[in-house]
Amino acid sequence: RACNNESRGALIVLEGLDRCGKTSQSSRLVSYLEGLGHSTELWRFPDRTTSVGQMISAYLLNQSELDDRTIHLLFSANRWEKRSMMETKLKAGTTLIVDRYSYSGVAFSSAKGVDLEWCKAPEIGLLAPDLVLYLDMPPELLKGGYGDERYERLEFQKKVAQCYKILRDPSWKMVDACQPIEDVQKQLQKIVLDNVLACRNGKPLSLLWS
Ligand code: NYM
């Protein structure tokens, strides 16, 4: 029963401020795991391809205005609409490397002043990550400055960093993202591989928010 092809994949989340290197580290991790023969997919939130995701994208591009709680619930709905597919993939043995998840949802909305517990509530019952990797970089050093999307301003990113600090728990792996890309990747690879192996060996899936 516990043969390898019945064991599950790992749910691995990368978090951090805008432009700290999450996206390139995530895709490198997928190549690394695939190279070792582990079935792996790259996911990201927001997933802008769904109809909810298109509303989110328009908001981020400043093409629409939405109340802070409304956009918060859309980000959450965007995770809920992917939840069953996520569970199916994990149970089929595929590891998911996820670029942002519920922690971004809570950190960015609470940085706007929305109550933190209120922000967490709609995330309850989503799958809990097996591993949260936080790419740590001071807001002042973020790569190449910011772009034009909503939230990409230094003062706001400082607030987001504070909110991440409140959310952080001892199980998060903090990685110094100021190091060269290759060094960051080496550290991430080791942590991720250990975690993928632990999940294959029968670690049960759990739910947020615990
Ligand atoms: N963001 C992302 C949120 O405000 N709430 C969420 O739940 C998620 C997943 O969207 N500035 C914010 C963080 C980013 C922006 O993300 C778009 P990305 O990774 O740049 O596509």
Tab-separated table of C-alpha atoms and ligand atoms in Angstrom:
chain	number	residue	atom	x	y	z
A	1	ARG	CA	0.000	0.000	0.000
A	2	ALA	CA	2.773	2.424	0.803
A	3	CYS	CA	4.520	1.906	-2.508
A	4	ASN	CA	6.047	5.027	-4.007
A	5	ASN	CA	3.480	5.706	-6.676
A	6	GLU	CA	0.732	5.937	-4.056
A	7	SER	CA	2.535	8.437	-1.847
A	8	ARG	CA	1.596	12.075	-2.128
A	9	GLY	CA	3.357	15.156	-3.392
A	10	ALA	CA	4.383	18.088	-1.209
A	11	LEU	CA	2.681	21.490	-1.058
A	12	ILE	CA	5.531	23.988	-0.966
A	13	VAL	CA	4.889	27.729	-0.814
A	14	LEU	CA	7.291	30.600	-1.481
A	15	GLU	CA	6.492	33.918	0.157
A	16	GLY	CA	8.130	37.314	0.386
A	17	LEU	CA	7.795	40.950	-0.660
A	18	ASP	CA	7.288	41.982	-4.283
A	19	ARG	CA	10.442	41.517	-6.406
A	20	CYS	CA	12.444	39.463	-3.914
A	21	GLY	CA	13.095	36.669	-6.429
A	22	LYS	CA	10.250	34.241	-5.662
A	23	THR	CA	9.267	33.640	-9.262
A	24	SER	CA	12.715	32.742	-10.601
A	25	GLN	CA	13.539	30.636	-7.522
A	26	SER	CA	10.219	28.800	-7.897
A	27	SER	CA	10.803	27.850	-11.512
A	28	ARG	CA	14.350	26.723	-10.737
A	29	LEU	CA	13.013	24.505	-7.965
A	30	VAL	CA	10.598	22.871	-10.382
A	31	SER	CA	13.456	22.090	-12.825
A	32	TYR	CA	15.549	20.754	-9.962
A	33	LEU	CA	12.864	18.379	-8.679
A	34	GLU	CA	11.895	17.249	-12.173
A	35	GLY	CA	15.569	16.535	-12.840
A	36	LEU	CA	15.524	14.190	-9.848
A	37	GLY	CA	12.496	12.416	-11.297
A	38	HIS	CA	9.832	13.920	-9.008
A	39	SER	CA	6.571	14.863	-10.673
A	40	THR	CA	6.340	18.637	-10.014
A	41	GLU	CA	4.238	21.618	-11.122
A	42	LEU	CA	4.709	25.366	-10.791
A	43	TRP	CA	1.607	27.156	-9.470
A	44	ARG	CA	1.108	30.788	-8.579
A	45	PHE	CA	-1.427	32.973	-6.847
A	46	PRO	CA	-3.113	35.044	-7.974
A	47	ASP	CA	-3.900	32.669	-10.843
A	48	ARG	CA	-4.835	35.337	-13.378
A	49	THR	CA	-6.193	32.847	-15.947
A	50	THR	CA	-9.592	32.263	-14.271
A	51	SER	CA	-12.478	34.740	-14.392
A	52	VAL	CA	-11.884	35.658	-10.742
A	53	GLY	CA	-8.189	35.979	-11.602
A	54	GLN	CA	-9.006	38.416	-14.394
A	55	MET	CA	-10.861	40.666	-11.941
A	56	ILE	CA	-7.839	40.528	-9.637
A	57	SER	CA	-5.483	41.326	-12.489
A	58	ALA	CA	-7.533	44.360	-13.561
A	59	TYR	CA	-7.430	45.609	-9.963
A	60	LEU	CA	-3.659	45.154	-9.696
A	61	LEU	CA	-3.152	46.983	-12.993
A	62	ASN	CA	-5.235	49.903	-11.653
A	63	GLN	CA	-7.882	49.284	-14.312
A	64	SER	CA	-10.567	48.869	-11.658
A	65	GLU	CA	-11.295	50.035	-8.131
A	66	LEU	CA	-12.535	47.625	-5.474
A	67	ASP	CA	-13.227	47.917	-1.781
A	68	ASP	CA	-10.347	46.452	0.314
A	69	ARG	CA	-12.453	43.605	1.691
A	70	THR	CA	-13.950	42.802	-1.702
A	71	ILE	CA	-10.541	42.335	-3.333
A	72	HIS	CA	-9.397	40.349	-0.298
A	73	LEU	CA	-12.259	37.893	-0.774
A	74	LEU	CA	-11.533	37.625	-4.507
A	75	PHE	CA	-7.917	36.644	-3.783
A	76	SER	CA	-9.254	34.051	-1.351
A	77	ALA	CA	-11.883	32.797	-3.838
A	78	ASN	CA	-9.072	32.414	-6.368
A	79	ARG	CA	-7.430	29.929	-3.980
A	80	TRP	CA	-10.728	28.172	-3.236
A	81	GLU	CA	-11.460	27.642	-6.928
A	82	LYS	CA	-8.154	25.769	-7.239
A	83	ARG	CA	-8.425	23.812	-3.990
A	84	SER	CA	-9.875	20.555	-5.287
A	85	MET	CA	-7.415	20.406	-8.190
A	86	MET	CA	-4.646	21.048	-5.692
A	87	GLU	CA	-5.745	18.122	-3.525
A	88	THR	CA	-6.128	15.843	-6.553
A	89	LYS	CA	-2.613	16.633	-7.780
A	90	LEU	CA	-1.015	16.163	-4.378
A	91	LYS	CA	-2.771	12.843	-3.829
A	92	ALA	CA	-1.681	11.707	-7.295
A	93	GLY	CA	1.914	12.237	-6.161
A	94	THR	CA	2.674	15.594	-7.802
A	95	THR	CA	4.607	18.153	-5.777
A	96	LEU	CA	3.354	21.735	-6.164
A	97	ILE	CA	5.742	24.664	-5.914
A	98	VAL	CA	3.441	27.603	-5.249
A	99	ASP	CA	4.536	31.207	-5.821
A	100	ARG	CA	2.472	33.016	-3.069
A	101	TYR	CA	-0.473	31.675	-1.073
A	102	SER	CA	-2.727	32.640	1.851
A	103	TYR	CA	0.102	34.425	3.670
A	104	SER	CA	0.327	36.965	0.831
A	105	GLY	CA	-3.424	37.305	1.057
A	106	VAL	CA	-3.349	38.173	4.747
A	107	ALA	CA	-0.126	40.218	4.706
A	108	PHE	CA	-1.129	42.513	1.815
A	109	SER	CA	-4.700	43.123	3.009
A	110	SER	CA	-3.798	43.635	6.656
A	111	ALA	CA	-1.047	46.059	5.541
A	112	LYS	CA	-3.936	48.195	4.236
A	113	GLY	CA	-5.441	48.206	7.711
A	114	VAL	CA	-7.954	45.365	7.406
A	115	ASP	CA	-8.160	43.366	10.649
A	116	LEU	CA	-5.748	40.414	10.590
A	117	GLU	CA	-8.162	37.836	12.019
A	118	TRP	CA	-10.831	38.952	9.551
A	119	CYS	CA	-8.285	38.435	6.770
A	120	LYS	CA	-7.445	34.920	7.938
A	121	ALA	CA	-11.038	33.702	8.210
A	122	PRO	CA	-11.790	32.975	4.523
A	123	GLU	CA	-8.547	30.989	4.256
A	124	ILE	CA	-9.668	28.462	6.895
A	125	GLY	CA	-10.067	25.024	5.341
A	126	LEU	CA	-7.694	25.518	2.423
A	127	LEU	CA	-4.858	22.990	2.301
A	128	ALA	CA	-2.011	23.905	4.628
A	129	PRO	CA	1.424	23.994	3.010
A	130	ASP	CA	3.915	21.327	4.042
A	131	LEU	CA	6.605	23.972	3.831
A	132	VAL	CA	6.704	27.765	3.746
A	133	LEU	CA	9.893	29.301	2.386
A	134	TYR	CA	10.227	33.009	3.136
A	135	LEU	CA	12.651	34.871	0.899
A	136	ASP	CA	13.893	37.537	3.219
A	137	MET	CA	15.067	40.840	1.756
A	138	PRO	CA	14.896	44.370	3.195
A	139	PRO	CA	12.329	46.404	1.216
A	140	GLU	CA	15.010	48.975	0.319
A	141	LEU	CA	17.052	46.339	-1.534
A	142	LEU	CA	14.334	44.835	-3.680
A	143	LYS	CA	15.568	43.983	-7.133
A	144	GLY	CA	15.553	46.724	-9.716
A	145	GLY	CA	13.042	48.917	-7.894
A	146	TYR	CA	9.319	48.420	-8.263
A	147	GLY	CA	6.976	48.246	-11.226
A	148	ASP	CA	3.695	49.987	-11.886
A	149	GLU	CA	1.277	47.580	-10.237
A	150	ARG	CA	-0.717	48.464	-7.179
A	151	TYR	CA	1.213	47.794	-3.916
A	152	GLU	CA	4.645	48.213	-5.533
A	153	ARG	CA	5.747	51.150	-3.384
A	154	LEU	CA	8.439	51.163	-0.737
A	155	GLU	CA	6.312	52.536	2.114
A	156	PHE	CA	3.630	49.932	1.514
A	157	GLN	CA	6.141	47.069	1.217
A	158	LYS	CA	7.537	48.035	4.632
A	159	LYS	CA	4.067	47.556	6.097
A	160	VAL	CA	3.681	44.225	4.315
A	161	ALA	CA	7.009	43.095	5.811
A	162	GLN	CA	5.643	43.892	9.297
A	163	CYS	CA	2.490	41.895	8.626
A	164	TYR	CA	4.479	38.892	7.396
A	165	LYS	CA	6.414	39.091	10.669
A	166	ILE	CA	3.202	38.757	12.658
A	167	LEU	CA	2.090	35.774	10.557
A	168	ARG	CA	5.425	33.976	10.651
A	169	ASP	CA	5.585	30.816	12.724
A	170	PRO	CA	8.586	28.750	13.806
A	171	SER	CA	8.080	26.192	11.046
A	172	TRP	CA	8.783	28.761	8.286
A	173	LYS	CA	12.183	28.491	6.670
A	174	MET	CA	13.713	31.933	6.375
A	175	VAL	CA	16.209	32.253	3.552
A	176	ASP	CA	18.403	35.307	3.081
A	177	ALA	CA	17.422	36.440	-0.413
A	178	CYS	CA	20.220	39.039	-0.620
A	179	GLN	CA	22.686	36.297	-1.510
A	180	PRO	CA	23.496	35.508	-5.152
A	181	ILE	CA	20.661	33.671	-6.935
A	182	GLU	CA	22.627	30.407	-7.106
A	183	ASP	CA	23.358	30.406	-3.370
A	184	VAL	CA	19.727	31.055	-2.516
A	185	GLN	CA	18.729	28.230	-4.858
A	186	LYS	CA	21.204	25.777	-3.284
A	187	GLN	CA	19.723	26.410	0.171
A	188	LEU	CA	16.181	26.111	-1.088
A	189	GLN	CA	16.952	22.852	-2.907
A	190	LYS	CA	18.141	21.109	0.217
A	191	ILE	CA	15.151	22.179	2.327
A	192	VAL	CA	12.692	21.314	-0.442
A	193	LEU	CA	14.116	17.884	-1.144
A	194	ASP	CA	13.961	16.901	2.536
A	195	ASN	CA	10.351	17.994	2.578
A	196	VAL	CA	9.381	16.147	-0.609
A	197	LEU	CA	10.851	12.957	0.845
A	198	ALA	CA	8.982	13.435	4.151
A	199	CYS	CA	5.686	13.778	2.281
A	200	ARG	CA	6.361	10.625	0.265
A	201	ASN	CA	6.880	8.820	3.526
A	202	GLY	CA	3.310	9.406	4.594
A	203	LYS	CA	3.157	12.809	6.293
A	204	PRO	CA	-0.603	13.603	6.306
A	205	LEU	CA	-2.116	16.661	4.601
A	206	SER	CA	-3.495	19.287	6.968
A	207	LEU	CA	-5.687	22.377	6.720
A	208	LEU	CA	-5.319	26.082	7.324
A	209	TRP	CA	-5.365	27.800	9.642
A	210	SER	CA	-3.320	25.790	12.129
B	1	NYM	N1	-1.395	39.593	-3.519
B	1	NYM	C1	-1.200	38.301	-3.857
B	1	NYM	C2	-2.388	39.952	-2.615
B	1	NYM	O1	-2.576	41.120	-2.296
B	1	NYM	N2	-3.169	38.958	-2.064
B	1	NYM	C3	-3.017	37.644	-2.387
B	1	NYM	O2	-3.746	36.775	-1.885
B	1	NYM	C4	-1.979	37.287	-3.315
B	1	NYM	C5	-1.783	35.863	-3.697
B	1	NYM	O3	-0.844	40.554	-5.550
B	1	NYM	N3	1.782	42.535	-5.084
B	1	NYM	C6	-0.607	40.654	-4.157
B	1	NYM	C7	0.877	40.546	-4.014
B	1	NYM	C8	1.434	41.150	-5.289
B	1	NYM	C9	0.284	41.048	-6.277
B	1	NYM	O4	1.334	39.099	-7.188
B	1	NYM	C10	0.529	40.175	-7.480
B	1	NYM	P1	2.459	38.625	-8.249
B	1	NYM	O5	3.212	37.546	-7.516
B	1	NYM	O6	3.299	39.838	-8.531
B	1	NYM	O7	1.693	38.145	-9.447
